Coordinates of C-alpha atoms in Angstrom, one line a residue:
X1 CA 32.9 6.8 29.1
X2 CA 34.2 3.2 29.9
X3 CA 35.4 1.7 26.7
X4 CA 33.5 -1.6 26.2
X5 CA 34.8 -4.7 25.5
X6 CA 34.8 -5.6 21.8
X7 CA 33.2 -9.1 22.0
X8 CA 33.4 -11.2 18.7
X9 CA 30.9 -9.5 15.9
X10 CA 29.3 -12.9 14.9
X11 CA 28.6 -14.0 18.6
X12 CA 26.4 -10.4 18.9
X13 CA 25.0 -10.8 15.5
X14 CA 23.1 -13.6 17.0
X15 CA 21.6 -11.6 19.8
X16 CA 20.7 -8.8 17.3
X17 CA 18.5 -11.1 15.2
X18 CA 16.5 -12.3 18.3
X19 CA 16.3 -8.6 19.5
X20 CA 15.0 -7.1 16.1
X21 CA 11.6 -6.4 16.0
X22 CA 11.1 -7.3 19.8
X23 CA 10.0 -3.9 20.6
X24 CA 7.6 -3.5 17.8
X25 CA 4.2 -2.0 19.6
X26 CA 4.8 -2.3 23.2
X27 CA 2.9 0.0 25.1
X28 CA 4.0 2.0 28.2
X29 CA 3.5 -0.3 31.6
X30 CA 2.5 0.7 34.7
X31 CA 5.2 0.0 37.6
X32 CA 5.3 0.5 41.3
X33 CA 7.7 3.2 42.0
X34 CA 10.7 2.3 44.1
X35 CA 13.4 4.1 45.9
X36 CA 15.0 7.0 43.8
X37 CA 17.9 6.1 42.0
X38 CA 20.7 8.4 40.5
X39 CA 20.2 8.3 36.7
X40 CA 22.8 6.6 34.6
X41 CA 24.4 7.1 31.4
X42 CA 21.6 5.1 29.9
X43 CA 18.5 6.4 31.7
X44 CA 18.0 9.7 30.0
X45 CA 16.5 8.8 26.7
X46 CA 13.1 9.6 27.8
X47 CA 14.0 13.1 28.0
X48 CA 14.7 13.2 24.2
X49 CA 11.4 12.0 23.7
X50 CA 9.6 14.2 26.0
X51 CA 10.9 17.1 24.2
X52 CA 8.5 16.0 21.3
X53 CA 5.8 14.0 22.6
X54 CA 5.2 15.3 26.1
X55 CA 1.9 15.5 27.7
X56 CA 0.9 19.1 26.4
X57 CA 1.6 17.8 22.9
X58 CA -0.1 14.7 23.0
X59 CA -3.3 16.6 24.2
X60 CA -2.9 19.1 21.7
X61 CA -2.5 16.5 19.0
X62 CA -5.5 14.6 20.5
X63 CA -7.8 17.9 20.5
X64 CA -6.6 18.8 16.8
X65 CA -7.4 15.4 15.5
X66 CA -10.7 15.4 17.0
X67 CA -11.5 18.9 15.8
X68 CA -10.5 17.8 12.3
X69 CA -12.0 14.3 12.3
X70 CA -15.1 14.9 14.4
X71 CA -16.8 12.9 17.1
X72 CA -17.4 9.7 15.0
X73 CA -13.8 9.6 14.6
X74 CA -12.8 9.7 18.4
X75 CA -12.1 5.6 18.8
X76 CA -9.4 6.2 15.7
X77 CA -7.9 9.4 17.3
X78 CA -7.5 7.7 20.6
X79 CA -6.0 4.8 18.8
X80 CA -3.4 7.2 16.9
X81 CA -2.4 8.7 20.2
X82 CA -1.7 5.4 21.9
X83 CA 0.2 3.8 19.1
X84 CA 2.4 7.0 19.1
X85 CA 3.0 6.3 22.8
X86 CA 4.0 2.8 21.7
X87 CA 6.4 4.1 19.2
X88 CA 8.1 6.4 21.4
X89 CA 8.0 3.7 24.1
X90 CA 10.0 1.4 21.7
X91 CA 12.4 3.9 20.8
X92 CA 13.4 4.7 24.4
X93 CA 13.6 0.7 25.0
X94 CA 15.6 0.2 22.2
X95 CA 17.9 3.1 22.6
X96 CA 18.4 2.3 26.5
X97 CA 19.0 -1.6 25.8
X98 CA 21.6 -0.8 23.2
X99 CA 23.5 1.5 25.8
X100 CA 23.4 -1.2 28.3
X101 CA 24.6 -3.8 26.0
X102 CA 27.6 -1.4 25.3
X103 CA 28.3 0.1 28.6
X104 CA 27.2 -2.5 31.5
X105 CA 26.7 -5.6 29.8
X106 CA 29.6 -5.3 27.3
X107 CA 27.9 -7.6 24.7
X108 CA 27.8 -5.0 21.9
X109 CA 30.9 -3.5 20.3
X110 CA 31.1 0.2 20.7
X111 CA 31.3 0.5 16.7
X112 CA 28.1 -1.2 16.3
X113 CA 26.7 0.8 19.2
X114 CA 27.4 4.2 17.5
X115 CA 25.4 3.0 14.2
X116 CA 22.7 1.9 16.1
X117 CA 22.3 5.4 17.8
X118 CA 22.5 7.0 14.3
X119 CA 19.9 4.6 13.1
X120 CA 17.6 5.5 16.0
X121 CA 18.4 9.4 15.9
X122 CA 16.8 9.3 12.3
X123 CA 13.8 7.4 13.5
X124 CA 13.5 10.3 16.2
X125 CA 13.5 12.7 13.2
X126 CA 10.8 10.8 12.0
X127 CA 8.8 10.7 14.9
X128 CA 9.2 14.6 15.4
X129 CA 8.2 15.2 11.8
X130 CA 5.1 12.9 12.1
X131 CA 4.1 14.8 15.4
X132 CA 4.3 18.1 13.6
X133 CA 2.1 16.7 10.9
X134 CA -0.4 15.3 13.3
X135 CA -0.8 18.8 14.7
X136 CA -1.3 20.3 11.3
X137 CA -3.5 17.5 9.9
X138 CA -5.1 17.6 6.5
X139 CA -7.2 15.2 4.5
X140 CA -4.1 13.9 2.8
X141 CA -2.2 12.9 5.9
X142 CA -5.1 11.7 7.8
X143 CA -5.5 9.0 5.4
X144 CA -1.9 7.7 5.8
X145 CA -1.2 8.4 9.4
X146 CA -0.8 4.3 10.0
X147 CA 1.4 3.8 7.2
X148 CA 3.7 6.7 8.5
X149 CA 3.7 5.0 12.0
X150 CA 4.3 1.7 10.7
X151 CA 7.6 3.1 8.8
X152 CA 8.7 4.5 11.7
X153 CA 8.1 1.5 14.1
X154 CA 10.1 -0.7 11.6
X155 CA 12.8 1.3 11.3
X156 CA 13.2 1.6 15.0
X157 CA 13.0 -2.5 14.8
X158 CA 15.4 -3.2 12.6
X159 CA 18.3 -0.5 13.4
X160 CA 20.1 -3.1 15.2
X161 CA 20.3 -5.4 11.8
X162 CA 21.4 -2.3 10.0
X163 CA 24.1 -1.2 12.1
X164 CA 25.6 -5.0 11.8
X165 CA 25.9 -4.4 8.2
X166 CA 27.5 -0.7 8.8
X167 CA 24.5 0.9 7.2
X168 CA 25.9 4.0 7.1
X169 CA 29.6 5.6 8.1
X170 CA 29.2 7.5 10.8
X171 CA 29.2 11.3 10.1
X172 CA 32.7 11.6 11.6
X173 CA 33.8 9.1 9.0
X174 CA 32.6 11.0 6.0
X175 CA 34.3 13.6 3.8
X176 CA 31.9 16.3 5.4
X177 CA 30.2 15.3 8.8
X178 CA 28.0 18.3 8.6
X179 CA 26.5 17.3 5.3
X180 CA 26.2 13.6 6.5
X181 CA 24.0 14.8 9.5
X182 CA 21.9 17.1 7.1
X183 CA 21.4 14.5 4.5
X184 CA 20.2 12.1 7.5
X185 CA 17.7 14.7 8.8
X186 CA 16.6 15.9 5.7
X187 CA 15.7 12.2 4.1
X188 CA 13.7 11.0 7.4
X189 CA 11.9 13.8 7.2
X190 CA 11.1 13.5 3.6
X191 CA 10.6 9.4 4.1
X192 CA 8.0 10.5 6.8
X193 CA 6.1 12.9 4.5
X194 CA 5.9 10.5 1.7
X195 CA 4.3 7.8 4.2
X196 CA 1.6 10.7 4.7
X197 CA 1.4 11.3 1.2
X198 CA 2.8 15.0 1.0
X199 CA 4.7 14.6 -2.0
X200 CA 4.8 18.3 -2.4
X201 CA 6.2 19.1 1.1
X202 CA 8.8 16.1 0.5
X203 CA 10.2 17.7 -3.0
X204 CA 12.3 20.3 -1.4
X205 CA 13.7 18.0 1.3
X206 CA 14.6 15.5 -1.0
X207 CA 16.6 17.8 -3.0
X208 CA 18.5 19.1 0.0
X209 CA 19.1 15.7 0.9
X210 CA 20.7 14.6 -2.1
X211 CA 23.1 17.4 -2.2
X212 CA 24.3 17.1 1.2
X213 CA 24.5 13.3 0.6
X214 CA 26.9 14.0 -2.3
X215 CA 28.9 16.3 -0.5
X216 CA 29.4 13.7 2.7
X217 CA 30.9 11.4 -0.1
X218 CA 29.2 8.6 1.5
X219 CA 27.3 6.2 -1.4
X220 CA 25.0 4.7 0.9
X221 CA 23.6 8.2 1.8
X222 CA 23.2 9.1 -1.7
X223 CA 21.4 5.8 -2.6
X224 CA 18.9 6.3 0.3
X225 CA 18.0 9.7 -0.8
X226 CA 17.8 8.6 -4.6
X227 CA 15.4 5.5 -3.3
X228 CA 13.1 8.3 -1.5
X229 CA 13.2 10.2 -4.5
X230 CA 12.1 7.4 -6.3
X231 CA 9.1 6.5 -3.9
X232 CA 8.5 10.3 -4.3
X233 CA 8.1 9.9 -8.2
X234 CA 5.7 7.0 -7.8
X235 CA 3.5 8.9 -5.3
X236 CA 3.2 11.7 -8.0
X237 CA 2.2 9.4 -10.6
X238 CA 5.6 10.2 -12.6
X239 CA 6.2 6.5 -13.2
X240 CA 9.0 7.1 -15.9
X241 CA 10.9 9.4 -13.8
X242 CA 10.4 6.9 -11.0
X243 CA 12.5 4.3 -13.1
X244 CA 15.0 6.9 -13.8
X245 CA 15.7 7.0 -10.0
X246 CA 15.3 3.3 -9.4
X247 CA 17.5 1.5 -12.2
X248 CA 20.5 3.2 -11.2
X249 CA 20.0 2.9 -7.5
X250 CA 19.4 -1.0 -7.7
X251 CA 22.7 -1.1 -9.9
X252 CA 24.3 0.6 -7.1
X253 CA 22.9 -1.2 -4.3
X254 CA 23.9 -4.4 -5.8
X255 CA 27.4 -3.1 -6.2
X256 CA 27.8 -2.0 -2.7
X257 CA 26.2 -5.0 -1.2
X258 CA 23.6 -3.2 0.6
X259 CA 20.9 -5.6 0.9
X260 CA 18.2 -3.1 2.4
X261 CA 18.9 -0.5 -0.4
X262 CA 18.8 -3.3 -2.8
X263 CA 15.1 -4.5 -1.8
X264 CA 13.8 -1.0 -1.4
X265 CA 14.9 -0.1 -4.8
X266 CA 13.5 -3.4 -6.3
X267 CA 10.3 -2.4 -4.5
X268 CA 10.0 1.0 -6.0
X269 CA 11.0 -0.2 -9.2
X270 CA 8.1 -3.0 -9.2
X271 CA 5.6 -0.6 -7.9
X272 CA 6.1 1.8 -10.7
X273 CA 6.2 -1.1 -13.3
X274 CA 3.0 -2.2 -12.0
X275 CA 1.4 1.2 -12.0
X276 CA 2.5 1.5 -15.7
X277 CA 0.9 -1.9 -16.5
X278 CA 4.5 -3.4 -17.2
X279 CA 3.2 -6.6 -15.1
X280 CA 5.9 -9.2 -16.0
X281 CA 8.9 -6.5 -15.2
X282 CA 6.9 -5.4 -11.9
X283 CA 6.7 -9.2 -11.1
X284 CA 10.5 -9.8 -11.4
X285 CA 11.2 -6.7 -9.2
X286 CA 8.5 -7.4 -6.8
X287 CA 9.8 -11.0 -6.2
X288 CA 13.2 -10.1 -6.0
X289 CA 12.4 -7.6 -3.4
X290 CA 10.6 -10.4 -1.4
X291 CA 13.5 -12.7 -1.6
X292 CA 15.9 -10.1 -0.4
X293 CA 13.6 -9.0 2.6
X294 CA 13.1 -12.7 3.5
X295 CA 17.1 -12.9 3.6
X296 CA 17.7 -10.1 5.7
X297 CA 14.7 -9.8 7.8
X298 CA 13.5 -13.3 8.1
X299 CA 10.1 -14.8 6.8
X300 CA 7.6 -13.5 9.3
X301 CA 8.9 -9.9 9.1
X302 CA 6.3 -7.2 8.6
X303 CA 8.3 -5.8 5.5
X304 CA 8.0 -9.2 4.2
X305 CA 4.2 -9.1 4.4
X306 CA 4.5 -5.7 2.6
X307 CA 6.3 -7.5 -0.5
X308 CA 3.8 -10.4 -0.3
X309 CA 0.9 -7.8 -0.5
X310 CA 2.5 -6.1 -3.1
X311 CA 2.6 -9.2 -5.3
X312 CA -1.0 -10.1 -4.3
X313 CA -2.0 -6.8 -5.9
X314 CA 0.0 -7.5 -9.0
X315 CA -1.8 -11.0 -9.2
X316 CA -5.1 -9.9 -8.6
X317 CA -4.6 -7.0 -11.4
X318 CA -4.0 -9.9 -14.0
X319 CA -7.1 -11.9 -12.8
X320 CA -4.5 -14.4 -11.1
X321 CA -6.7 -14.9 -8.2
X322 CA -5.5 -18.1 -6.4
X323 CA -1.9 -16.9 -6.7
X324 CA -3.2 -13.7 -5.2
X325 CA -5.2 -15.6 -2.5
X326 CA -2.0 -17.4 -1.2
X327 CA 0.1 -14.0 -1.4
X328 CA -2.8 -12.2 0.6
X329 CA -3.2 -15.0 3.3
X330 CA 0.7 -15.0 3.8
X331 CA 0.6 -11.0 4.5
X332 CA -2.5 -11.7 6.6
X333 CA -0.7 -14.2 8.8
X334 CA 2.2 -12.0 9.5
X335 CA 0.3 -8.9 10.1
X336 CA -2.0 -10.8 12.6
X337 CA 0.7 -12.1 14.7
X338 CA 2.6 -8.8 14.4
X339 CA -0.2 -6.5 15.1
X340 CA -3.3 -8.1 16.0
X341 CA -6.5 -8.9 14.3
X342 CA -8.3 -5.2 14.6
X343 CA -5.1 -3.5 13.4
X344 CA -5.5 -1.0 10.2
X345 CA -2.7 -2.6 8.4
X346 CA -4.0 -6.2 9.0
X347 CA -7.7 -5.0 7.9
X348 CA -5.9 -4.4 4.4
X349 CA -5.6 -8.1 3.9
X350 CA -9.2 -8.8 4.9
X351 CA -10.5 -6.4 2.0
X352 CA -8.0 -7.6 -0.5
X353 CA -8.9 -11.1 0.0
X354 CA -12.8 -9.9 -0.4
X355 CA -12.0 -8.5 -3.7
X356 CA -10.0 -11.9 -4.7
X357 CA -12.8 -14.1 -3.7
X358 CA -15.2 -12.1 -6.2
X359 CA -12.8 -13.0 -8.9
X360 CA -12.9 -16.6 -7.6
X361 CA -16.4 -16.9 -7.9
X362 CA -17.0 -17.5 -4.6
X363 CA -19.6 -14.7 -3.4
X364 CA -20.2 -15.9 0.2
X365 CA -16.3 -15.9 1.0
X366 CA -16.2 -12.5 -0.6
X367 CA -19.1 -11.7 1.8
X368 CA -17.1 -13.0 4.7
X369 CA -13.9 -10.9 4.2
X370 CA -15.4 -7.8 3.5
X371 CA -17.6 -7.9 6.5
X372 CA -14.6 -8.7 8.7
X373 CA -12.8 -5.8 7.3
X374 CA -15.5 -3.6 7.9
X375 CA -16.1 -4.8 11.5
X376 CA -12.5 -4.6 12.3
X377 CA -12.1 -1.0 10.7
X378 CA -14.8 0.2 12.5
X379 CA -13.5 -1.2 15.9
X380 CA -10.3 0.5 15.1
X381 CA -10.8 3.6 13.0
X382 CA -14.5 4.2 13.3
X383 CA -17.2 4.0 10.9
X384 CA -16.4 7.3 9.3
X385 CA -12.8 6.4 8.5
X386 CA -11.9 6.2 4.6
X387 CA -10.7 2.8 4.8
X388 CA -13.7 1.7 6.4
X389 CA -15.6 3.4 3.7
X390 CA -13.5 1.9 0.6
X391 CA -14.5 -1.5 2.1
X392 CA -18.1 -0.9 2.4
X393 CA -17.9 0.7 -1.2
X394 CA -16.3 -2.5 -2.8
X395 CA -18.7 -4.9 -0.3
X396 CA -21.7 -3.1 -2.2
X397 CA -20.6 -4.8 -5.3
X398 CA -20.8 -8.1 -3.7
X399 CA -24.4 -7.4 -2.5
X400 CA -25.2 -6.3 -5.9
X401 CA -24.3 -9.9 -7.0
X402 CA -26.6 -11.1 -4.3
X403 CA -29.2 -8.5 -5.7
X404 CA -29.4 -6.6 -2.4
X405 CA -29.7 -3.5 -4.4
X406 CA -31.2 -1.4 -1.4
X407 CA -28.5 -2.7 1.0
X408 CA -25.8 -1.7 -1.7
X409 CA -27.2 1.7 -2.1
X410 CA -27.1 2.6 1.8
X411 CA -23.4 1.6 2.1
X412 CA -22.6 3.5 -1.2
X413 CA -24.1 6.6 0.0
X414 CA -22.3 6.4 3.6
X415 CA -19.2 5.7 1.8
X416 CA -19.2 8.7 -0.6
X417 CA -20.4 11.2 2.2
X418 CA -17.0 10.1 4.3
X419 CA -15.0 9.9 1.2
X420 CA -16.0 13.3 -0.2
X421 CA -15.7 14.9 3.6
X422 CA -12.5 13.4 4.7
X423 CA -10.7 12.7 1.3
X424 CA -12.3 15.7 -1.0
X425 CA -14.4 15.2 -3.8
X426 CA -11.6 14.6 -6.5
X427 CA -10.0 11.7 -4.6
X428 CA -9.6 8.5 -6.7
X429 CA -11.3 6.4 -3.9
X430 CA -14.8 8.6 -4.5
X431 CA -14.7 6.9 -7.8
X432 CA -15.0 3.8 -6.4
X433 CA -18.3 4.8 -4.8
X434 CA -19.5 7.0 -8.1
X435 CA -18.8 3.7 -10.0
X436 CA -20.7 1.7 -7.5
X437 CA -23.9 4.0 -7.4
X438 CA -23.8 3.5 -11.3
X439 CA -23.8 -0.2 -10.8
X440 CA -26.7 0.4 -8.6
X441 CA -28.8 2.3 -11.2
X442 CA -27.9 -0.4 -13.7
X443 CA -29.4 -3.2 -11.6
X444 CA -32.7 -1.0 -11.4
X445 CA -32.7 -0.8 -14.9
X446 CA -32.1 2.9 -14.6
X447 CA -29.5 2.9 -17.5
X448 CA -29.5 6.7 -18.1
X449 CA -29.2 7.5 -14.5
X450 CA -26.1 4.8 -14.5
X451 CA -24.4 6.5 -17.3
X452 CA -24.5 9.7 -15.3
X453 CA -22.8 8.4 -12.3
X454 CA -20.6 6.3 -14.5
X455 CA -19.4 9.5 -16.3
X456 CA -18.6 11.3 -12.9
X457 CA -16.4 8.0 -12.0
X458 CA -14.7 8.1 -15.4
X459 CA -13.7 11.7 -15.0
X460 CA -11.9 11.1 -11.7
X461 CA -10.2 7.8 -12.9
X462 CA -8.8 9.4 -15.9
X463 CA -7.6 12.4 -13.8
X464 CA -5.9 9.9 -11.2
X465 CA -4.8 7.3 -13.6
X466 CA -4.8 8.5 -17.2
X467 CA -6.8 6.8 -20.1
X468 CA -4.7 3.9 -20.5
X469 CA -5.5 2.3 -17.0
X470 CA -7.5 -0.8 -16.0
X471 CA -9.7 1.2 -13.6
X472 CA -10.8 3.4 -16.3
X473 CA -11.2 0.4 -18.6
X474 CA -13.3 -0.9 -16.2
X475 CA -16.0 2.1 -16.0
X476 CA -15.5 2.3 -19.8
X477 CA -17.0 -1.2 -20.0
X478 CA -19.8 -0.4 -17.6
X479 CA -20.5 2.5 -19.6
X480 CA -20.7 0.7 -22.8
X481 CA -23.1 -2.3 -21.4
X482 CA -25.6 0.8 -20.2
X483 CA -25.3 1.9 -23.9
X484 CA -26.1 -1.6 -24.9
X485 CA -28.9 -2.1 -22.8
X486 CA -30.4 1.4 -24.1
X487 CA -29.9 -0.1 -27.7
X488 CA -27.4 2.7 -28.1
X489 CA -25.0 0.1 -30.0
X490 CA -22.7 2.7 -31.7
X491 CA -21.9 4.4 -28.5
X492 CA -21.6 1.0 -26.8
X493 CA -19.1 -0.3 -29.5
X494 CA -16.8 3.1 -29.4
X495 CA -16.6 2.7 -25.3
X496 CA -16.1 -1.3 -25.4
X497 CA -13.6 -1.1 -27.8
X498 CA -11.7 1.5 -26.0
X499 CA -11.7 -0.8 -22.8
X500 CA -10.6 -3.8 -24.9
X501 CA -7.7 -1.9 -26.0
X502 CA -6.6 -1.0 -22.6
X503 CA -7.0 -4.6 -21.3
X504 CA -5.4 -6.2 -24.3
X505 CA -2.6 -4.0 -23.9
X506 CA -2.0 -4.2 -19.8
X507 CA -3.3 -7.6 -19.2
X508 CA -2.6 -9.6 -22.9
X509 CA -5.2 -11.2 -25.1
X510 CA -5.2 -14.6 -22.7
X511 CA -6.4 -12.9 -19.6
X512 CA -9.9 -13.6 -18.2
X513 CA -10.9 -10.0 -17.8
X514 CA -9.7 -9.6 -21.6
X515 CA -12.2 -12.4 -22.2
X516 CA -14.9 -10.3 -20.9
X517 CA -14.4 -7.5 -23.2
X518 CA -14.0 -10.1 -26.2
X519 CA -17.7 -11.2 -25.3
X520 CA -19.2 -7.8 -24.9
X521 CA -17.8 -6.7 -28.2
X522 CA -19.1 -9.9 -29.5
X523 CA -22.5 -9.0 -28.1
X524 CA -22.4 -5.4 -29.6
X525 CA -21.0 -6.5 -33.0
X526 CA -23.9 -9.1 -33.2
X527 CA -26.5 -6.5 -32.4
X528 CA -25.0 -4.3 -35.2
X529 CA -25.6 -7.3 -37.4
X530 CA -21.6 -7.5 -37.8
X531 CA -22.0 -11.3 -37.5
X532 CA -18.4 -12.0 -38.7
X533 CA -16.8 -9.7 -35.9
X534 CA -19.1 -10.8 -33.4
X535 CA -17.9 -14.6 -34.2
X536 CA -14.5 -13.4 -34.1
X537 CA -15.0 -11.9 -30.9
X538 CA -16.8 -14.8 -29.1
X539 CA -14.3 -17.2 -30.6
X540 CA -11.4 -15.1 -28.9
X541 CA -13.3 -15.2 -25.5
X542 CA -14.1 -18.9 -25.8
X543 CA -10.2 -19.7 -26.1
X544 CA -9.6 -17.9 -23.0
X545 CA -12.5 -19.0 -20.9
X546 CA -11.9 -22.9 -22.0
X547 CA -8.4 -22.6 -20.3
X548 CA -9.0 -20.6 -17.4
X549 CA -12.8 -21.5 -16.3
X550 CA -12.8 -24.6 -17.7
X551 CA -15.4 -26.0 -20.3
X552 CA -17.9 -26.7 -17.7
X553 CA -18.5 -23.2 -16.4
X554 CA -21.8 -21.8 -16.9
X555 CA -20.1 -18.7 -18.7
X556 CA -18.2 -20.7 -20.9
X557 CA -21.4 -22.9 -22.0
X558 CA -22.9 -19.4 -22.8
X559 CA -19.6 -18.6 -24.6
X560 CA -19.8 -21.6 -26.8
X561 CA -23.5 -21.5 -27.3
X562 CA -22.9 -18.1 -29.0
X563 CA -20.1 -19.3 -31.2
X564 CA -22.3 -22.2 -32.1
X565 CA -25.0 -19.7 -33.2
X566 CA -23.1 -17.4 -34.8
X567 CA -20.9 -20.1 -36.6
X568 CA -24.4 -21.5 -38.2
X569 CA -25.3 -18.1 -39.3
X570 CA -21.8 -17.0 -40.7
X571 CA -21.3 -20.2 -42.4
X572 CA -24.5 -21.1 -43.4
X573 CA -25.3 -24.1 -41.5

């Protein structure tokens, strides 16, 4: 091999910044064949891809996915195969370009090329792992295929940036080169399995990766394995355990000046804190992660969109809908530019914006965003995909606000059929549809039937999220309302106070969602002739509503009227 010239690193870094992400999402092109030419040193990368994604494997995966998902999912299966084609094409292109930059154009230093190749090799391991899983698809992996493909695409697109920072030592530079290679391979496999939601399958790989990384003596390899373990704990719902992995990872990444590792540790910590209901801690971590990603990748990178989306989820959870809207719009802008308007990644933003517009009391806006989500998901995923079904289930709640009860019921019936068939009857998304059907019966004044559906939703939500979670509180509150309508005030009071306790603990007393619980508890207390308690609840609700909704809002006026009415009664005015 001819030794390339070692051009100044600072000059090459500029070109790397322009290149990173340039190949994301390319599809194979068709060119008129020219005269046969001898293959050079940079021309054999397609042979590596052919070994794992040749024509026979493509047919096998396509047929297997069609058999699993059914004929209604053909459009999604074909899209998955096409996207896998694009990923493998990008991998070949990035390898070939880096190779030619080093050997022919002599614009990339050899030490950088070695690290680019190392990073791209781990991306190839991820591709091989994903392709194996596509051949053995099940309910869990089918739901998360796009997340896994996105993770691999982003890894390929950022390998050159990572190489500039000497992302890893080469195996030969470590204390144990074989251990370093094992750590790379096991971590890459585990990351793909985690992206697919296969936490149990990833467990052993993560343990092997941690042991090998420690044996290699490379702190960054150990750090990546630990961050993967943090993400694994989040996926399993072990949020305290995630913090145990994530906190020292963050400290170590900061000590090493490892920007990507720091952002990933912050993201894992922020997600774990959000799931635990520690919203301020989550905000601190997630905002820091977004700043790190902006600094390293640039403001319009998909990983920045992911950070904005996570922050949007946080703001939506605490009913800060205007801020959530801004963050979701930022994510949407980046995803649309990067992946297109119909990509499943982009349609997540449509779905989230629909939810936010409900919170903003903009029913028409919610209708528009949910319809856009369903249309995009139907085109790219098919009408019987879980993502489409979830959008339908949430759109049904908007239709109920418009008193389109039969339309809502039809959507929910389709959604729950898809969710139970593809995800399984115990999946948390099934609870969304069960709760929605309960709302349909409540809208029809069939409160006893509503309670039956709410009870099913509550069981799933407790299993998935635990007793102390906002989704659990949502169903508890709905059950309290149904009991109230049935004049079963003691049962209503017990459930409403349970919901209130969760909301006060997780959102605080000054949140508009908590205020809803205050008002509901006031209604129940009034029916139970506990007028002082009712007045206290109404006053708490009014204090929040005046600040958040404003004194002129119709619901604020309703609460003020209740305060005045009970004030006269309690104080003998």
